[in-house]
Tab-separated table of C-alpha atoms in Angstrom:
chain	number	residue	atom	x	y	z
A	1157	MET	CA	0.000	0.000	0.000
A	1158	CYS	CA	1.406	3.413	-0.965
A	1159	GLU	CA	2.270	5.719	1.912
A	1160	LYS	CA	0.403	9.017	1.907
A	1161	ILE	CA	2.477	11.974	0.742
A	1162	ALA	CA	3.004	14.627	3.423
A	1163	ALA	CA	3.203	18.297	2.368
A	1164	GLY	CA	5.195	20.748	4.434
A	1165	ILE	CA	7.360	23.845	4.356
A	1166	LEU	CA	10.844	23.428	2.860
A	1167	GLY	CA	11.957	27.056	3.144
A	1168	THR	CA	10.810	30.513	4.246
A	1169	GLY	CA	11.617	34.081	3.269
A	1170	SER	CA	10.365	37.633	3.749
A	1171	TYR	CA	11.023	41.160	2.616
A	1172	VAL	CA	9.893	44.584	3.823
A	1173	PRO	CA	10.618	47.987	2.241
A	1174	GLU	CA	13.280	50.219	3.780
A	1175	LYS	CA	11.091	53.243	4.520
A	1176	VAL	CA	9.698	53.331	8.058
A	1177	LEU	CA	6.575	55.365	8.878
A	1178	THR	CA	6.183	55.837	12.639
A	1179	ASN	CA	3.167	56.865	14.671
A	1180	PHE	CA	4.894	60.172	15.293
A	1181	ASP	CA	5.130	60.688	11.525
A	1182	LEU	CA	1.378	60.067	11.290
A	1183	GLU	CA	0.712	62.660	13.986
A	1184	LYS	CA	1.906	65.247	11.463
A	1185	MET	CA	-0.392	63.900	8.752
A	1186	VAL	CA	-3.751	63.268	10.438
A	1187	ASP	CA	-5.531	63.961	13.726
A	1188	THR	CA	-4.108	61.072	15.743
A	1189	SER	CA	-1.418	60.322	18.325
A	1190	ASP	CA	1.134	57.648	19.122
A	1191	GLU	CA	-0.718	56.880	22.358
A	1192	TRP	CA	-4.066	56.453	20.569
A	1193	ILE	CA	-2.641	54.132	17.915
A	1194	THR	CA	-0.542	52.099	20.343
A	1195	THR	CA	-3.237	51.520	22.951
A	1196	ARG	CA	-5.883	50.526	20.401
A	1197	THR	CA	-3.787	48.486	17.979
A	1198	GLY	CA	-0.294	47.826	19.337
A	1199	ILE	CA	1.260	49.279	16.179
A	1200	LYS	CA	4.278	51.588	16.538
A	1201	GLU	CA	5.507	51.763	12.940
A	1202	ARG	CA	5.005	50.269	9.489
A	1203	ARG	CA	7.010	49.902	6.262
A	1204	ILE	CA	6.109	51.848	3.128
A	1205	ALA	CA	7.059	50.782	-0.399
A	1206	ASP	CA	8.991	53.172	-2.607
A	1207	PRO	CA	6.870	54.722	-5.394
A	1208	SER	CA	8.892	52.651	-7.861
A	1209	GLN	CA	8.128	49.368	-6.052
A	1210	ALA	CA	5.173	47.213	-7.018
A	1211	THR	CA	3.787	44.210	-5.150
A	1212	SER	CA	5.630	41.839	-7.488
A	1213	ASP	CA	8.947	43.431	-6.507
A	1214	LEU	CA	8.373	42.707	-2.822
A	1215	ALA	CA	7.067	39.223	-3.634
A	1216	THR	CA	10.100	38.420	-5.761
A	1217	GLU	CA	12.548	39.356	-3.000
A	1218	ALA	CA	10.707	37.229	-0.430
A	1219	ALA	CA	10.527	34.334	-2.895
A	1220	LYS	CA	14.276	34.467	-3.565
A	1221	LYS	CA	14.977	34.132	0.154
A	1222	ALA	CA	12.544	31.215	0.498
A	1223	LEU	CA	14.134	29.426	-2.470
A	1224	GLU	CA	17.594	29.962	-0.993
A	1225	ASP	CA	16.491	28.651	2.394
A	1226	ALA	CA	14.910	25.582	0.775
A	1227	LYS	CA	17.945	25.082	-1.491
A	1228	VAL	CA	15.594	24.928	-4.465
A	1229	ASP	CA	16.333	26.307	-7.925
A	1230	PRO	CA	13.565	28.365	-9.603
A	1231	SER	CA	13.451	25.782	-12.412
A	1232	GLU	CA	12.248	23.190	-9.859
A	1233	ILE	CA	9.139	25.179	-8.931
A	1234	ASP	CA	5.942	23.671	-10.369
A	1235	MET	CA	3.520	26.398	-9.283
A	1236	ILE	CA	3.521	29.947	-7.923
A	1237	ILE	CA	0.572	31.212	-5.872
A	1238	VAL	CA	0.498	34.883	-4.894
A	1239	ALA	CA	-2.053	36.008	-2.317
A	1240	THR	CA	-2.661	39.745	-2.626
A	1241	VAL	CA	-5.327	42.451	-2.780
A	1242	THR	CA	-2.841	44.894	-4.276
A	1243	PRO	CA	-1.749	43.225	-7.521
A	1244	ASP	CA	0.524	45.090	-9.901
A	1245	MET	CA	-2.456	45.271	-12.280
A	1246	ASN	CA	-5.677	43.377	-12.980
A	1247	PHE	CA	-3.841	41.215	-15.488
A	1248	PRO	CA	-1.473	39.574	-15.988
A	1249	SER	CA	-1.409	38.096	-12.508
A	1250	THR	CA	1.268	39.203	-10.084
A	1251	ALA	CA	2.280	35.535	-9.889
A	1252	CYS	CA	3.110	35.549	-13.602
A	1253	ILE	CA	5.258	38.650	-13.119
A	1254	VAL	CA	7.053	36.949	-10.225
A	1255	GLN	CA	7.540	33.855	-12.386
A	1256	ALA	CA	9.275	35.973	-15.026
A	1257	ASN	CA	11.394	37.750	-12.395
A	1258	LEU	CA	12.583	34.449	-10.933
A	1259	GLY	CA	13.027	32.641	-14.225
A	1260	ALA	CA	10.753	29.860	-12.936
A	1261	ALA	CA	9.879	28.783	-16.461
A	1262	ASN	CA	8.291	25.462	-15.456
A	1263	ALA	CA	5.776	26.919	-13.011
A	1264	ALA	CA	2.050	27.470	-13.368
A	1265	ALA	CA	1.143	30.808	-11.799
A	1266	PHE	CA	-1.967	32.537	-10.452
A	1267	ASP	CA	-3.162	35.022	-7.825
A	1268	ILE	CA	-5.775	34.599	-5.107
A	1269	SER	CA	-7.692	37.474	-3.530
A	1270	VAL	CA	-8.758	36.553	0.004
A	1271	GLY	CA	-7.581	39.588	1.931
A	1272	CYS	CA	-5.573	38.905	5.056
A	1273	SER	CA	-6.486	35.183	4.976
A	1274	GLY	CA	-4.777	34.782	1.609
A	1275	PHE	CA	-1.470	33.232	2.615
A	1276	ILE	CA	-3.121	30.429	4.605
A	1277	TYR	CA	-5.571	29.840	1.737
A	1278	GLY	CA	-2.522	29.544	-0.511
A	1279	LEU	CA	-0.906	27.047	1.844
A	1280	ALA	CA	-4.036	24.884	1.757
A	1281	ILE	CA	-4.137	24.968	-2.054
A	1282	ALA	CA	-0.455	24.025	-2.293
A	1283	GLN	CA	-1.005	21.222	0.210
A	1284	GLN	CA	-3.574	19.572	-2.063
A	1285	PHE	CA	-1.338	19.655	-5.155
A	1286	VAL	CA	1.593	18.132	-3.269
A	1287	GLU	CA	-0.396	15.497	-1.380
A	1288	THR	CA	-2.077	14.261	-4.568
A	1289	GLY	CA	1.320	13.927	-6.220
A	1290	MET	CA	0.441	16.313	-9.033
A	1291	TYR	CA	3.247	18.753	-8.172
A	1292	ASN	CA	6.409	18.537	-6.082
A	1293	LYS	CA	7.416	22.081	-5.178
A	1294	ILE	CA	5.157	25.132	-4.910
A	1295	LEU	CA	5.935	28.746	-4.014
A	1296	VAL	CA	3.268	30.365	-1.839
A	1297	ILE	CA	3.655	34.113	-1.428
A	1298	GLY	CA	1.683	36.698	0.515
A	1299	ALA	CA	2.548	40.203	-0.697
A	1300	GLU	CA	1.001	43.649	-0.361
A	1301	THR	CA	1.651	47.323	-1.061
A	1302	LEU	CA	-1.338	48.566	0.898
A	1303	SER	CA	0.148	52.053	1.171
A	1304	LYS	CA	-0.883	52.535	-2.451
A	1305	ILE	CA	-4.596	52.054	-1.680
A	1306	ILE	CA	-4.727	54.006	1.586
A	1307	ASN	CA	-6.623	57.245	2.057
A	1308	TRP	CA	-3.985	59.118	4.050
A	1309	LYS	CA	-6.656	61.517	5.334
A	1310	ASP	CA	-8.698	58.723	6.919
A	1311	ARG	CA	-7.230	58.285	10.399
A	1312	ASN	CA	-9.283	55.144	11.008
A	1313	THR	CA	-7.469	53.186	8.306
A	1314	CYS	CA	-4.198	54.923	7.466
A	1315	VAL	CA	-2.683	54.068	10.853
A	1316	LEU	CA	-3.289	50.339	10.464
A	1317	PHE	CA	-1.632	49.096	7.300
A	1318	GLY	CA	1.867	48.535	5.965
A	1319	ASP	CA	3.721	46.929	3.063
A	1320	GLY	CA	5.688	43.678	2.901
A	1321	ALA	CA	5.938	40.150	1.538
A	1322	GLY	CA	6.508	36.665	2.885
A	1323	ALA	CA	7.013	33.389	1.050
A	1324	VAL	CA	7.394	29.660	1.597
A	1325	VAL	CA	8.327	26.712	-0.581
A	1326	VAL	CA	5.872	23.847	-0.038
A	1327	GLY	CA	6.934	20.320	-0.932
A	1328	ARG	CA	7.166	16.736	0.256
A	1329	VAL	CA	8.317	16.141	3.821
A	1330	GLU	CA	8.729	13.032	5.943
A	1331	SER	CA	5.607	11.256	7.132
A	1332	GLY	CA	4.048	12.682	10.296
A	1333	TYR	CA	5.336	16.183	9.585
A	1334	GLY	CA	4.126	19.114	7.492
A	1335	ILE	CA	0.630	20.557	7.166
A	1336	LEU	CA	-1.575	18.404	9.389
A	1337	SER	CA	-4.850	20.248	8.772
A	1338	SER	CA	-6.349	23.304	7.101
A	1339	TYR	CA	-9.627	25.110	7.645
A	1340	LEU	CA	-10.941	27.765	5.272
A	1341	GLY	CA	-14.160	29.749	5.467
A	1342	ALA	CA	-16.028	32.804	4.256
A	1343	ASP	CA	-19.096	34.896	5.020
A	1344	GLY	CA	-19.849	37.023	1.978
A	1345	THR	CA	-22.598	38.909	3.801
A	1346	GLY	CA	-19.841	40.702	5.706
A	1347	GLY	CA	-18.056	41.953	2.606
A	1348	LYS	CA	-19.558	45.411	3.094
A	1349	HIS	CA	-17.465	45.907	6.241
A	1350	LEU	CA	-14.066	45.876	4.490
A	1351	TYR	CA	-13.697	46.684	0.816
A	1352	MET	CA	-12.391	48.978	-1.916
A	1353	PRO	CA	-15.410	50.338	-3.852
A	1354	ALA	CA	-13.933	51.389	-7.184
A	1355	GLY	CA	-11.620	49.977	-9.802
A	1356	GLY	CA	-13.580	46.867	-10.744
A	1357	SER	CA	-16.403	46.136	-13.181
A	1358	ARG	CA	-19.096	47.431	-10.823
A	1359	MET	CA	-17.509	50.847	-10.457
A	1360	PRO	CA	-14.823	51.421	-13.106
A	1361	ALA	CA	-12.301	54.194	-12.638
A	1362	SER	CA	-13.592	57.655	-13.470
A	1363	GLU	CA	-12.849	61.244	-12.562
A	1364	GLU	CA	-15.575	61.045	-9.921
A	1365	THR	CA	-14.273	57.836	-8.275
A	1366	VAL	CA	-10.806	59.338	-8.019
A	1367	LYS	CA	-12.090	62.605	-6.529
A	1368	LYS	CA	-14.100	60.691	-3.916
A	1369	ASN	CA	-11.132	58.469	-2.936
A	1370	LEU	CA	-13.116	55.366	-3.866
A	1371	HIS	CA	-9.954	53.530	-4.891
A	1372	THR	CA	-8.937	53.256	-1.247
A	1373	ILE	CA	-9.733	50.971	1.698
A	1374	PHE	CA	-13.100	51.415	3.414
A	1375	MET	CA	-13.550	49.653	6.740
A	1376	GLU	CA	-16.124	49.503	9.514
A	1377	GLY	CA	-13.629	48.877	12.277
A	1378	GLN	CA	-16.009	47.791	15.012
A	1379	GLU	CA	-17.741	45.223	12.824
A	1380	VAL	CA	-14.442	43.750	11.649
A	1381	PHE	CA	-13.139	43.682	15.233
A	1382	LYS	CA	-16.178	41.755	16.505
A	1383	PHE	CA	-15.914	39.294	13.619
A	1384	ALA	CA	-12.183	38.803	14.183
A	1385	VAL	CA	-12.451	38.073	17.911
A	1386	LYS	CA	-15.080	35.425	17.273
A	1387	VAL	CA	-13.550	33.745	14.237
A	1388	MET	CA	-9.955	33.623	15.531
A	1389	ASP	CA	-11.203	31.352	18.295
A	1390	SER	CA	-13.489	29.121	16.217
A	1391	ALA	CA	-11.028	28.746	13.316
A	1392	THR	CA	-8.222	27.797	15.692
A	1393	ILE	CA	-10.257	25.132	17.453
A	1394	GLU	CA	-11.550	23.715	14.162
A	1395	ALA	CA	-8.053	23.336	12.703
A	1396	LEU	CA	-6.893	21.568	15.878
A	1397	ASN	CA	-9.924	19.268	15.889
A	1398	ARG	CA	-9.255	18.266	12.290
A	1399	CYS	CA	-5.885	16.767	13.252
A	1400	CYS	CA	-6.939	15.536	16.709
A	1401	LEU	CA	-4.828	18.024	18.651
A	1402	LYS	CA	-5.657	20.375	21.545
A	1403	PRO	CA	-4.617	23.943	22.443
A	1404	GLU	CA	-2.030	22.598	24.909
A	1405	ASP	CA	-0.280	20.878	21.977
A	1406	ILE	CA	0.543	24.236	20.329
A	1407	ASP	CA	4.221	25.201	20.493
A	1408	MET	CA	3.817	28.464	18.556
A	1409	LEU	CA	0.765	30.450	17.513
A	1410	ILE	CA	1.366	32.700	14.518
A	1411	PRO	CA	-1.752	34.843	14.138
A	1412	HIS	CA	-2.642	37.477	11.593
A	1413	GLN	CA	-0.944	40.663	12.743
A	1414	ALA	CA	-3.852	43.102	12.839
A	1415	ASN	CA	-4.437	44.143	16.439
A	1416	THR	CA	-2.804	43.168	19.736
A	1417	ARG	CA	-6.160	43.155	21.527
A	1418	ILE	CA	-7.494	40.524	19.123
A	1419	ILE	CA	-4.330	38.438	19.472
A	1420	GLU	CA	-4.334	38.732	23.260
A	1421	ALA	CA	-7.971	37.629	23.445
A	1422	ALA	CA	-7.118	34.540	21.371
A	1423	ARG	CA	-4.050	33.792	23.522
A	1424	LYS	CA	-6.073	33.908	26.737
A	1425	ARG	CA	-8.852	31.685	25.382
A	1426	LEU	CA	-6.283	29.113	24.263
A	1427	LYS	CA	-4.450	29.447	27.602
A	1428	LEU	CA	-1.103	29.963	25.894
A	1429	SER	CA	1.869	31.665	27.534
A	1430	ASN	CA	3.228	34.833	25.925
A	1431	ASP	CA	6.309	33.038	24.601
A	1432	LYS	CA	4.090	30.775	22.505
A	1433	VAL	CA	2.589	33.640	20.483
A	1434	TYR	CA	4.625	35.469	17.860
A	1435	ILE	CA	3.851	39.170	17.410
A	1436	ASN	CA	5.584	41.647	15.113
A	1437	LEU	CA	2.770	44.053	14.232
A	1438	ASP	CA	4.419	46.743	16.331
A	1439	LYS	CA	7.082	46.934	13.581
A	1440	TYR	CA	5.038	46.340	10.446
A	1441	GLY	CA	1.365	47.025	11.122
A	1442	ASN	CA	-1.206	45.005	9.225
A	1443	THR	CA	0.381	43.726	6.001
A	1444	SER	CA	-2.730	41.749	5.009
A	1445	ALA	CA	-1.843	38.576	3.067
A	1446	ALA	CA	1.846	39.036	3.895
A	1447	SER	CA	1.235	39.171	7.645
A	1448	VAL	CA	1.375	35.497	8.670
A	1449	ALA	CA	4.080	34.705	6.117
A	1450	ILE	CA	6.431	37.420	7.413
A	1451	ALA	CA	5.818	36.394	11.027
A	1452	LEU	CA	6.435	32.716	10.229
A	1453	ASP	CA	9.742	33.520	8.525
A	1454	GLU	CA	10.898	35.760	11.392
A	1455	ALA	CA	9.981	33.240	14.083
A	1456	TYR	CA	11.839	30.479	12.238
A	1457	ARG	CA	14.960	32.565	11.582
A	1458	LYS	CA	15.063	33.676	15.213
A	1459	GLY	CA	15.208	30.035	16.282
A	1460	LEU	CA	11.799	30.119	17.960
A	1461	ILE	CA	10.590	27.175	15.871
A	1462	LYS	CA	12.378	23.823	15.806
A	1463	LYS	CA	11.767	20.475	14.160
A	1464	GLY	CA	8.736	18.692	15.579
A	1465	ASP	CA	7.072	21.848	16.915
A	1466	VAL	CA	3.347	22.256	16.339
A	1467	ILE	CA	2.684	25.606	14.665
A	1468	LEU	CA	-0.808	27.034	14.373
A	1469	THR	CA	-1.488	29.842	11.905
A	1470	VAL	CA	-4.794	31.710	11.848
A	1471	ALA	CA	-6.103	34.769	10.013
A	1472	PHE	CA	-9.225	36.710	9.113
A	1473	GLY	CA	-9.740	39.105	6.247
A	1474	ALA	CA	-11.874	40.843	3.649
A	1475	GLY	CA	-14.671	38.774	2.224
A	1476	LEU	CA	-15.189	38.308	5.085
A	1477	THR	CA	-12.905	35.282	5.227
A	1478	TRP	CA	-10.976	33.194	7.697
A	1479	ALA	CA	-8.322	30.481	7.547
A	1480	SER	CA	-6.244	28.366	9.884
A	1481	SER	CA	-3.700	25.587	9.590
A	1482	VAL	CA	-1.750	23.267	11.861
A	1483	ILE	CA	1.816	22.457	10.845
A	1484	ARG	CA	4.270	20.040	12.437
A	1485	TRP	CA	7.554	21.730	11.600
A	1486	SER	CA	9.842	19.558	9.492
A	1487	LYS	CA	12.972	21.750	9.152
């Protein structure tokens, strides 16, 4: 009888732009303060892409680091999945641009748009292709240049978001390791709480849409907050149940980096100690689909994750969507 193929992470990488925008910088731009931002979100600063940088540029840099860590040549990659809500353009896909940048000539390539849940969605998709034996090595990238779709006069949103990219190479790992379970979900009735109105087929770009800042992020913060607190808990428990594990089995929780209050609520419900939760949103803010990927790479490179550890990733995002996964680390 053939042994089931296990899919796991072979390498990680991340990249953030050089420019740092602090809360004190924002005080000069909008009616806000460092104290207000810090106490309500936990964010102290965020990275901002150069005007010449597109999402594919950030994604490419993160991908190069993941390939190097995995010791995989671009020609070995069978598929590239880019999770983003800030693609370079509507088409071609950002993944195709990354493919060209890397010289990954043998890879299929496509984007997914799932907001902040995108990277974990991408992991789950890659898992299926590897476990079925259809493909051997897949690049999953979460990348955003959210600064390009921010209304810098809206203090409720401009303080929250930043730019960055994270990537992993997914491939075959030894039995008992890798991605143990994935859980994906969506509630389209909540889409009205977090969206960008213009730029699509419903509201194409026009002089009026530009004047009204309709090509920027609109968010009902309280509604998204309530959704996030609830779904972070349920998605975490569901992912654990699907691989017959319990909260006490978690060695490291890597949550979507949106708000420290949301993360702290999840930590307390799971009864995890502070050292079992990785947080970096104070440095980067909310980088949407890149969030979990950047945090995963940092935690690994800092030596906070070792072989055999149980890693739980969880996120929520526009859609509204949610995603979680349990990984037994194989590196």
